[in-house]
Coordinates of C-alpha atoms in Angstrom, one line a residue:
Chain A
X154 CA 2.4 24.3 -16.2
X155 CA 4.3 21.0 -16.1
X156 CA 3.2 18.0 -14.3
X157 CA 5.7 15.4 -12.9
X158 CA 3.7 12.1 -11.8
X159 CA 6.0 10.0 -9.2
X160 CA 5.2 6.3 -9.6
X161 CA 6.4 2.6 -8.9
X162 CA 4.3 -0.1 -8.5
X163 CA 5.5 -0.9 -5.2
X164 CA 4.7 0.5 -1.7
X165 CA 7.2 1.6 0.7
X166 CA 9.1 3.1 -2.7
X167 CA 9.8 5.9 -1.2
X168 CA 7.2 7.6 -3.8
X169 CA 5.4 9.9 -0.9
X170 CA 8.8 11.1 1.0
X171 CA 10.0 11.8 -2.8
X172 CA 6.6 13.9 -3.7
X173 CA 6.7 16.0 -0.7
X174 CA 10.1 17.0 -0.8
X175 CA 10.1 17.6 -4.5
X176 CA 7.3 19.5 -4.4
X177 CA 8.6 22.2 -1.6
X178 CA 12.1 22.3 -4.2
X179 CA 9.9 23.5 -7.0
X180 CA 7.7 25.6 -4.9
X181 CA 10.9 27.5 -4.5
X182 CA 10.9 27.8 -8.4
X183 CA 7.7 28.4 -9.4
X184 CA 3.7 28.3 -7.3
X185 CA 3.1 24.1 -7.5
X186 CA 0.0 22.5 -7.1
X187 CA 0.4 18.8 -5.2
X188 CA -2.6 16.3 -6.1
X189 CA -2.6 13.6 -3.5
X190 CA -4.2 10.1 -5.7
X191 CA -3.0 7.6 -3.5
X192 CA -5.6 6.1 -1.0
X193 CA -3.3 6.1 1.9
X194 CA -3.2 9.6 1.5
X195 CA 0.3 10.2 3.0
X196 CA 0.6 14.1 1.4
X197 CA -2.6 14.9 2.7
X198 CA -1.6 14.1 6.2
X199 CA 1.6 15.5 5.6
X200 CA 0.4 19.0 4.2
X201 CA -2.5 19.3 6.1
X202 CA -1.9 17.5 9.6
X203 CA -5.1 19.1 10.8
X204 CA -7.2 17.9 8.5
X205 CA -10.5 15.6 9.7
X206 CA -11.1 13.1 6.8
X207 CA -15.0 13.7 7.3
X208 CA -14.4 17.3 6.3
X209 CA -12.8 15.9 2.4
X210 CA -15.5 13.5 2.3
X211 CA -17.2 15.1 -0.4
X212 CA -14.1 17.3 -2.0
X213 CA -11.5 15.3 -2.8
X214 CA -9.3 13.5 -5.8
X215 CA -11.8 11.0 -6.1
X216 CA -14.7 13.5 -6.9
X217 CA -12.8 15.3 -9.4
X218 CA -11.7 12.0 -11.1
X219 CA -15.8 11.4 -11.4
X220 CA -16.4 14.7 -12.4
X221 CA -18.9 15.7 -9.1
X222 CA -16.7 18.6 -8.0
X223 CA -14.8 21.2 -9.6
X224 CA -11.2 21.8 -9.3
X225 CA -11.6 25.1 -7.4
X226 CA -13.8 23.0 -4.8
X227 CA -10.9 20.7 -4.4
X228 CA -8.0 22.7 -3.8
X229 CA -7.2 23.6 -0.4
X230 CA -5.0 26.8 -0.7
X231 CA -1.4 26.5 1.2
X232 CA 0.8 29.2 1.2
X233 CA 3.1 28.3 -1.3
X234 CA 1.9 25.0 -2.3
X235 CA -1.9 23.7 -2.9
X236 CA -2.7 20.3 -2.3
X237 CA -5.7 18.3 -3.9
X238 CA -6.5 15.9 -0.8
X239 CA -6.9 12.0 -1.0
X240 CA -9.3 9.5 0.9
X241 CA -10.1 6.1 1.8
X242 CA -13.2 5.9 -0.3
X243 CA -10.6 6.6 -3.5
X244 CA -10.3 2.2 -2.6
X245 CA -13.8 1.8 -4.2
X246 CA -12.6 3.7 -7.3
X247 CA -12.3 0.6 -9.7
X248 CA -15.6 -0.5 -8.9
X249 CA -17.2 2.8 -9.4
X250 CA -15.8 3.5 -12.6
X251 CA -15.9 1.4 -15.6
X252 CA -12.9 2.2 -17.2
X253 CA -9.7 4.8 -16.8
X254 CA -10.2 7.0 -19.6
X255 CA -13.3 9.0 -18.5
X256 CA -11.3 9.6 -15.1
X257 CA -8.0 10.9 -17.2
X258 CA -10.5 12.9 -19.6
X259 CA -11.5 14.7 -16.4
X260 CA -8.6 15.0 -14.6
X261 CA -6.5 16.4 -18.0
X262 CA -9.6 19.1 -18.2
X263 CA -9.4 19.8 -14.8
X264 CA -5.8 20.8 -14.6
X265 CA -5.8 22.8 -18.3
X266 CA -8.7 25.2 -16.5
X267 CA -5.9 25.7 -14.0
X268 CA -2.7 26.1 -16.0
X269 CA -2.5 29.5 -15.9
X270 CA -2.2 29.5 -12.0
X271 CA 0.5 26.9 -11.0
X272 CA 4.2 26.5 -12.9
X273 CA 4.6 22.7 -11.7
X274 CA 2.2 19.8 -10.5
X275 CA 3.1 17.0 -8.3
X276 CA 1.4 14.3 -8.5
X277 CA 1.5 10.8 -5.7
X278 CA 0.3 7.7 -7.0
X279 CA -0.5 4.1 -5.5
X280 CA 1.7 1.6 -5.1
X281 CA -0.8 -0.4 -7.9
X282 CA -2.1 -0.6 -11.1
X283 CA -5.6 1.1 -11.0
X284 CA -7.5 3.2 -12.8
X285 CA -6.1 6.6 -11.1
X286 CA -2.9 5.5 -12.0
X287 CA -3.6 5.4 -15.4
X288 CA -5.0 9.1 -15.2
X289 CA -2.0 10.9 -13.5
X290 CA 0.0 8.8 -16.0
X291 CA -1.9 10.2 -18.7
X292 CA -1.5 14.1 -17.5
X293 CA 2.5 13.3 -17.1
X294 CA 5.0 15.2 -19.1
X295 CA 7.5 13.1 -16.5
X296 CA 7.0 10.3 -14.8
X297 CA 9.7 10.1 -11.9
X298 CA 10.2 6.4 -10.5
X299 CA 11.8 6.5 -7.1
X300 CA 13.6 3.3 -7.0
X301 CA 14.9 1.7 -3.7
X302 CA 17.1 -1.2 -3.4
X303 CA 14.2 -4.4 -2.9
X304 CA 14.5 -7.7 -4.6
X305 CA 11.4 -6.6 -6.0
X306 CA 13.0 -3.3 -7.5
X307 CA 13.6 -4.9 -11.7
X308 CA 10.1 -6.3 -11.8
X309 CA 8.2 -3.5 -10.6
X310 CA 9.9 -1.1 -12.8
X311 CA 9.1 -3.4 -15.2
X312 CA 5.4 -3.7 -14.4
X313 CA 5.4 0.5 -14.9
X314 CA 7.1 0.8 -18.3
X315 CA 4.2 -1.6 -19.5
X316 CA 1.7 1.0 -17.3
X317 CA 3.2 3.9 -19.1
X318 CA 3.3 2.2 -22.6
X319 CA -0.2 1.2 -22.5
X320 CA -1.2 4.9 -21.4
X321 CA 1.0 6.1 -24.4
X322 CA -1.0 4.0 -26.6
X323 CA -4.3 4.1 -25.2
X324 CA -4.1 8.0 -25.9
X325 CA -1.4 8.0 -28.6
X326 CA 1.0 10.2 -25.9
X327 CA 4.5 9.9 -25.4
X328 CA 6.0 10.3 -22.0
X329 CA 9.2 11.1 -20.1
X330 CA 10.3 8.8 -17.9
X331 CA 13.3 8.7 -15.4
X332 CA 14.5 6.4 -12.2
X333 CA 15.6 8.4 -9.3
X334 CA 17.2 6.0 -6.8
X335 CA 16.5 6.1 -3.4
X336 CA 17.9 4.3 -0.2
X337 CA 21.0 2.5 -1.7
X338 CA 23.9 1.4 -0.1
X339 CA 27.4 0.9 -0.7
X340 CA 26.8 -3.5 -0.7
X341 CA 27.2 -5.4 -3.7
X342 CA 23.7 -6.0 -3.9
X343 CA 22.3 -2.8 -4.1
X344 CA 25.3 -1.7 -7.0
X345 CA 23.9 -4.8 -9.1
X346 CA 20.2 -3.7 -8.6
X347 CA 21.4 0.1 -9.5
X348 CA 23.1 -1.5 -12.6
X349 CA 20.7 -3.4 -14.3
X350 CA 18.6 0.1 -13.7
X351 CA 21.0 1.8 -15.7
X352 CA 20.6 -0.9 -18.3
X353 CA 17.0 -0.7 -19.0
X354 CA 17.0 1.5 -22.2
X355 CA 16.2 5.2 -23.3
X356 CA 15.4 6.2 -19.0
X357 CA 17.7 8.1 -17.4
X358 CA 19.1 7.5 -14.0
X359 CA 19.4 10.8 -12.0
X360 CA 21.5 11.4 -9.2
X361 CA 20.7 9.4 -6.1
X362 CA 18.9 10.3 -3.1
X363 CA 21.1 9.7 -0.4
X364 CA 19.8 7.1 2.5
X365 CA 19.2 9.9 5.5
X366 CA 17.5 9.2 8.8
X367 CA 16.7 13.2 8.7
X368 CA 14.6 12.7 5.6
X369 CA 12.8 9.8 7.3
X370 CA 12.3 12.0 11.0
X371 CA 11.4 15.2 9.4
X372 CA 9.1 13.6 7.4
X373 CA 7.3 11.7 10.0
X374 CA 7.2 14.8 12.0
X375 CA 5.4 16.9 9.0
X376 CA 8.5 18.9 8.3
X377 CA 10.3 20.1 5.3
X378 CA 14.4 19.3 4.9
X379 CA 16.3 21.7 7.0
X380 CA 17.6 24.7 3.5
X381 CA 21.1 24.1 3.2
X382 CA 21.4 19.9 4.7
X383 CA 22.6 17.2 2.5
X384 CA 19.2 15.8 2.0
X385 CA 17.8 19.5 1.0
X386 CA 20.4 19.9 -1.5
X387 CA 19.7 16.5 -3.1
X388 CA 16.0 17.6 -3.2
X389 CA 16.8 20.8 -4.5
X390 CA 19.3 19.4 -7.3
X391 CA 16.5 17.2 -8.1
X392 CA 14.2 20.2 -8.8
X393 CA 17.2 21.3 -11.4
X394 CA 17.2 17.7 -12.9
X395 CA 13.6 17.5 -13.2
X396 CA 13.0 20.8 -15.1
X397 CA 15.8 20.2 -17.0
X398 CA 13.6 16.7 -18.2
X399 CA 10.4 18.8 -18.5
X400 CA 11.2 21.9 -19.4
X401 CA 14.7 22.4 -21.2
X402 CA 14.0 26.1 -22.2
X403 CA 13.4 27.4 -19.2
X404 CA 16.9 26.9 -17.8
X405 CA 19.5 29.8 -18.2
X406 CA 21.5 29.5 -20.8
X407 CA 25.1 28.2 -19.1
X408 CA 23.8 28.0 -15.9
X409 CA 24.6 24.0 -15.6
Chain B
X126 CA -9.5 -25.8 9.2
X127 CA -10.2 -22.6 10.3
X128 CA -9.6 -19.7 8.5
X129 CA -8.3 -16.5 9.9
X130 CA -8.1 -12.7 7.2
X131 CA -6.0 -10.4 8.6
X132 CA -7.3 -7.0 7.3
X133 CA -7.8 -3.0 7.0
X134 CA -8.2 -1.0 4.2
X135 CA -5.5 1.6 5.5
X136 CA -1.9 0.5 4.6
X137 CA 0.7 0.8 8.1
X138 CA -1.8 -0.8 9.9
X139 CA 0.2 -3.6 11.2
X140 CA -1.9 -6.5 9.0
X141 CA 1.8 -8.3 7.4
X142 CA 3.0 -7.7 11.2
X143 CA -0.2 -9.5 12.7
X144 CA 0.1 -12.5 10.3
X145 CA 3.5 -13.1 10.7
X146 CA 3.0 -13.9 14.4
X147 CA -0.3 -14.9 14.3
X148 CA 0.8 -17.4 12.5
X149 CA 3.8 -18.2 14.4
X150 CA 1.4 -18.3 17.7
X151 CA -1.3 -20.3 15.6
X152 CA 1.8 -22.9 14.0
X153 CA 2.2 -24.2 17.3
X154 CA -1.0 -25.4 18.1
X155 CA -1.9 -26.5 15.0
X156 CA -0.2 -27.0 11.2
X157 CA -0.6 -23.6 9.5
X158 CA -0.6 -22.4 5.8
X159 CA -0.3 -18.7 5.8
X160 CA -1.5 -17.1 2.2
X161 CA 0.1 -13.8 1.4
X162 CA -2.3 -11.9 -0.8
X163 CA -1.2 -8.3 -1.0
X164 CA 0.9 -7.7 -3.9
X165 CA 3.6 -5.9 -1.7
X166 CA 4.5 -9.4 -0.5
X167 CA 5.9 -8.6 3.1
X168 CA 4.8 -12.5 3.8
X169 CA 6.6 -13.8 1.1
X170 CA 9.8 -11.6 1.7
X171 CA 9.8 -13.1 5.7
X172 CA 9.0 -16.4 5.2
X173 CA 10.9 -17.0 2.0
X174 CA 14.0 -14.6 2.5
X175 CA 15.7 -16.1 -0.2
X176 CA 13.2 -16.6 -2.7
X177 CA 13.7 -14.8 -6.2
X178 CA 10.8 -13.1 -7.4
X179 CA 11.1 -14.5 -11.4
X180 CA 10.9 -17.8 -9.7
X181 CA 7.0 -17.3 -8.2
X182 CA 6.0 -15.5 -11.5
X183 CA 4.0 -18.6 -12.8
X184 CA 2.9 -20.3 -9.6
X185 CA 1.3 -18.0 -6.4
X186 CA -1.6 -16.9 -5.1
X187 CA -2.4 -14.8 -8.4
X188 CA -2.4 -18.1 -10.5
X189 CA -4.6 -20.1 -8.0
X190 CA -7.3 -17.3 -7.9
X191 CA -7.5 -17.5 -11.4
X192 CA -7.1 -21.3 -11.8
X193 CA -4.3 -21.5 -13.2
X194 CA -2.5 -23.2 -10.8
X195 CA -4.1 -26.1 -8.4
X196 CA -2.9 -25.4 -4.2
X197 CA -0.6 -28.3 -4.6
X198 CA 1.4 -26.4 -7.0
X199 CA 1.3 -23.2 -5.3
X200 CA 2.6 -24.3 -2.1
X201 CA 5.9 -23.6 -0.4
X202 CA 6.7 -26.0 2.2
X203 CA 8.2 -25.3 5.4
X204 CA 9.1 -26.6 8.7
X205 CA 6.1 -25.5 10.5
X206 CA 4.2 -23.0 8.6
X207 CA 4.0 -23.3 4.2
X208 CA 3.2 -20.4 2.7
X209 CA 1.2 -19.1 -0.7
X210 CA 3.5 -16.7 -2.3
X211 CA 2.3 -13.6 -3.6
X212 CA 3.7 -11.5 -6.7
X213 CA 3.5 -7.8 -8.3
X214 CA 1.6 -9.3 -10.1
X215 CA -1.3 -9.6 -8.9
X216 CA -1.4 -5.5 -8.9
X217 CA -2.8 -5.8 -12.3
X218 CA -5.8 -8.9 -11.0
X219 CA -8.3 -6.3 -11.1
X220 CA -8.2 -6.1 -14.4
X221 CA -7.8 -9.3 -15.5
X222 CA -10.8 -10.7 -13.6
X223 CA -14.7 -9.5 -14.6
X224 CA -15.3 -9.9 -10.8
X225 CA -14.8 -11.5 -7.7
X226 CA -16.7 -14.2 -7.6
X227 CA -15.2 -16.7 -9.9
X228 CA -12.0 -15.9 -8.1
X229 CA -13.8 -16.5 -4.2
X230 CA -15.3 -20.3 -5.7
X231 CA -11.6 -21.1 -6.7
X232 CA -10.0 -19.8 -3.6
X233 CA -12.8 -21.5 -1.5
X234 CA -12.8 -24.8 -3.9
X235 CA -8.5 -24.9 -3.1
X236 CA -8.6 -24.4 0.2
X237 CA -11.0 -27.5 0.7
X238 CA -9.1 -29.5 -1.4
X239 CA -6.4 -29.1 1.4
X240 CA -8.5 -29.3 4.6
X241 CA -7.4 -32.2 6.5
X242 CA -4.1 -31.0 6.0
X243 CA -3.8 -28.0 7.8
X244 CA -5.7 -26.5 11.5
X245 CA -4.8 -23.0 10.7
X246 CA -5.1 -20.5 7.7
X247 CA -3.4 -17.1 8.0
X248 CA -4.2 -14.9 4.9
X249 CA -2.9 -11.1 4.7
X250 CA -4.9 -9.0 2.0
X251 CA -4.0 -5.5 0.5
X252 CA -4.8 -2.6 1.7
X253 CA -7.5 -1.5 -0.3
X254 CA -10.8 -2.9 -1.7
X255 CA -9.4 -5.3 -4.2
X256 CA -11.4 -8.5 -5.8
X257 CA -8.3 -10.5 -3.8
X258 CA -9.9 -8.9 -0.9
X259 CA -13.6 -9.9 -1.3
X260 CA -12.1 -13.8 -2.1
X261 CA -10.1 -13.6 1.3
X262 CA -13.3 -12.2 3.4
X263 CA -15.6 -14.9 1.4
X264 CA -13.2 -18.0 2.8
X265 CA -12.8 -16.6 6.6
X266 CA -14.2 -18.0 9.5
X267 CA -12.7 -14.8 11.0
X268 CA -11.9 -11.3 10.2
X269 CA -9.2 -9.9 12.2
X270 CA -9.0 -6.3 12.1
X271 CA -5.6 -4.9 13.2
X272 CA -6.5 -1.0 14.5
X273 CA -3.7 1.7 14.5
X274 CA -4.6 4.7 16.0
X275 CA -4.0 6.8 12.6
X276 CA -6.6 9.5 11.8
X277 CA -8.2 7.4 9.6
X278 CA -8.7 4.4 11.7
X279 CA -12.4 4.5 12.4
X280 CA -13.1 5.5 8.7
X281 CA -11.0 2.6 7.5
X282 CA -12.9 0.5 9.8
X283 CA -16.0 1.5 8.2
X284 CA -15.2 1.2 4.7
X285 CA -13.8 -2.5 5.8
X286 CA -17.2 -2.9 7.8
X287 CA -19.4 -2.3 4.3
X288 CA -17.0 -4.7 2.2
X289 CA -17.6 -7.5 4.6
X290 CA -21.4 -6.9 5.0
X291 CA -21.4 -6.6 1.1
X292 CA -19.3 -10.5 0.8
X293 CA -21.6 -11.8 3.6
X294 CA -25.0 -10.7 1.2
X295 CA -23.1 -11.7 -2.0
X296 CA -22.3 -14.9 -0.5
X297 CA -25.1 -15.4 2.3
X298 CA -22.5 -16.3 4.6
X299 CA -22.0 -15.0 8.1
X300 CA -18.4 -13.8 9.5
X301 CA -17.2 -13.3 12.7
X302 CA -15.1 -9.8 13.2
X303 CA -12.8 -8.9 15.8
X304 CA -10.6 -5.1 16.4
X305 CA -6.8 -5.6 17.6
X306 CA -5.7 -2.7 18.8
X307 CA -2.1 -2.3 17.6
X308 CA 0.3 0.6 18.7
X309 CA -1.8 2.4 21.2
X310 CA -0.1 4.9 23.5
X311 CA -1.4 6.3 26.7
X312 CA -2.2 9.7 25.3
X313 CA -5.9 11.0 25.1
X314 CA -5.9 11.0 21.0
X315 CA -4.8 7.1 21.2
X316 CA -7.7 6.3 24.3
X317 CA -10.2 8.6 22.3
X318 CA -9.4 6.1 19.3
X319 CA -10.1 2.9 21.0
X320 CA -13.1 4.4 22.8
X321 CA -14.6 5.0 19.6
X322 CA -13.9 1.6 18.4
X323 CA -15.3 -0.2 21.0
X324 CA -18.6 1.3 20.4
X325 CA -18.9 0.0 17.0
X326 CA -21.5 -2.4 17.5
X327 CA -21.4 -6.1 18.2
X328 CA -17.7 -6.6 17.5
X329 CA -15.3 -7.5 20.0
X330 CA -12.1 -6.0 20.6
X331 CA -9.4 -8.0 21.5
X332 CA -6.7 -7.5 23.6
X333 CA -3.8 -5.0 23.0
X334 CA -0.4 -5.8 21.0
X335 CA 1.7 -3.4 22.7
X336 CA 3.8 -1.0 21.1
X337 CA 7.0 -2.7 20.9
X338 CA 10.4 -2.1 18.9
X339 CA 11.1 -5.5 19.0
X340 CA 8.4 -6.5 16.9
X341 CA 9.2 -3.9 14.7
X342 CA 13.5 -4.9 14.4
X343 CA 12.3 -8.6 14.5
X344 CA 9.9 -8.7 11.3
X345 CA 12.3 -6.2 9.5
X346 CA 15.2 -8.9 10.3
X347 CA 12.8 -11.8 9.1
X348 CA 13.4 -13.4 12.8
X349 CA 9.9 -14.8 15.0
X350 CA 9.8 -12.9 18.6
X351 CA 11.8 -14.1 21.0
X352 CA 10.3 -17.1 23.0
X353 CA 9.3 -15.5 26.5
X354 CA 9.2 -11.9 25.5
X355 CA 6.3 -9.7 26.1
X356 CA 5.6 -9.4 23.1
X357 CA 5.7 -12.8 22.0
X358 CA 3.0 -13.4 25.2
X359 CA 0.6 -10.6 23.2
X360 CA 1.0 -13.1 20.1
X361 CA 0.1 -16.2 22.3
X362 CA -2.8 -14.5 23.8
X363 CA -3.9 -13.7 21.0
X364 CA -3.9 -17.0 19.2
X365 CA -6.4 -18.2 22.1
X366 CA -8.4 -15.4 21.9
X367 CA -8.5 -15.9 17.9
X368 CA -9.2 -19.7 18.6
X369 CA -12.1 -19.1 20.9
X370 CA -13.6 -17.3 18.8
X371 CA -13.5 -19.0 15.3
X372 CA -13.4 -22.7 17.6
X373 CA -15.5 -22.9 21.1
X374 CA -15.7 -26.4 21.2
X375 CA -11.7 -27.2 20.8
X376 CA -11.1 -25.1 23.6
X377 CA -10.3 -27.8 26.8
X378 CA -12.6 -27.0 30.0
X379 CA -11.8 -24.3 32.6
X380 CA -8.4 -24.1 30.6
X381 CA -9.8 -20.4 30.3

């Protein structure tokens, strides 16, 4: 089982549209388990539309994190990708919990009683610097940062490589990291910004995720990319790049 | 001065959206100083297009709720409306701060400091339930609830109900509350929605913005609605309707 954590601290990053589409790439490879952390709880609307938020009250990320529900009691079953559901209430985390390490304790047990079951985890994070993200941080063997082209694109990268180092050290674990850009244009701006990614040292920049109205629609609409479009094939190339960063041995030998 | 929260602990639920024009509405009736505090900064990015993020990093509305910084400094002037900037930053205030209410007395102690200055306050919060947000429900005279009819409306309206009940006992204050129902449609889900709404007790609902794509390619282009427009009507109607409410008396007779 290898768990790929998408992150930026930033909203409208692009991090949800990036986790859902990933995910249903590496469900193709493997069964993958999606864990929904982010309050807004975008994936859980997305994978299950039907869903009443009364009915996750009491089974959701949030539970697990505190350790009142089991992971079997929080999975719903999909059929070919799981999701662990989010909710509102997962706002009044930092004030339930005193710190981020009993959370990440739980969570990292959680997901080794599962191991055996799922090849890849996706996990969604918020667009902040709470306590949950420092758990799905912790459980990382990658941590994918979706980068779009805002003026606010350097600094919040920035703000996450201190994130991810102070996990590291906190419980002495190194992580993978890469950007995956997302949304840029051909301008001058956007090269500069996609530049001075490329500068920041020892993170790989994979290929971009081309700017696609189809990816926004479909994903508004609760669908998956239509198999063989542009925007499928960048997801699904994705899905080779990642496992290549998590997971070298697993790739045939010459296969790319 | 009266002070006016724009909030919902739900993000897309039109809060940056409301400010902005609230403000804009508010701005010419009165001189207004709008206070962005939600990290993602969508007030900052419209009201200060051109503003570089590095050159905030040591004076916004992070720095001031932490004393820091006094208002003065924090300031951006502008024609008719100055503005608080906010910063990634402040993602990580949670931690920085023991709790919220060393950070309300300085936000409360600034913004008195600046009273005969301004008629109007506009602050935007995050969407979640952040110690910025407890300091922002402490200093209202009004909380303005913007209602999209998402799922997880009346839940987020809930959760947002107990946080200001929690700042009213914390601070033995009282606050007004109002719903503004944003992005309604005629369909049965959206009617269901407000129905519901307006049953929550003792809290008015104002009237409806109307779903409007020129609201939506206005804010994106960091441009005010267009003088005369429908939509800039909604805003106008609204600012009386926020003014009767938080200020009886400055109302003129039978002007309605």
């Amino acid at each position: 089982m290898k768990v790929v954590t998408v992150s930026n601290i930033k909203g409208g990053s692009a991090k949800s549209t990036t986790a859902i589409h990933l995910s249903e790439s590496l469900s193709r490879r493997g069964k993958t388990l999606v864990i929904d952390m982010d309050m807004q709880a975008d994936l859980t609307d997305f994978f299950l539309p039907n869903l009443s938020p009364d009915s996750v009250e009491d089974k959701n990320i949030m539970t697990l994190l505190l350790g009142k529900s089991s992971i079997s009691e929080v999975i719903i079953p999909g059929k070919e990708i799981d999701i662990i559901p989010s909710t509102l209430t997962l706002s009044k985390l930092v004030r339930i919990a005193s710190d981020s390490f009993f959370l990440s304790q739980q969570l990292k047990k959680a997901l080794e009683s599962v191991k055996s079951k799922y090849e890849y985890v996706v996990i969604d994070t918020p667009g902040s610097a709470k306590y949950e993200l420092t758990s799905a941080l912790y459980v990382a063997q990658l941590v994918l940062i979706p980068v779009t082209p805002s003026k606010w694109a350097i600094r919040a990268v920035n703000l996450l490589l201190d994130e991810i180092s102070q996990t590291e050290s906190l419980f002495s674990a190194k992580k993978e990291s890469a950007f995956l850009p997302c949304l840029f244009g051909a301008s001058k701006k956007h090269r500069d910004i996609l530049e001075r990614l490329k500068t920041i040292e020892e993170i790989p920049t994979l290929n971009e995720i081309p700017k696609s109205e189809s990816i926004k629609t479909k994903t508004e609409k609760n669908q998956f990319l239509k198999k063989g479009s542009n925007p499928w094939h960048a997801f699904d190339i994705l899905a080779d790049e990642v496992i290549k960063l998590i997971d070298p041995e697993s790739i045939f030998p010459f296969s790319g």
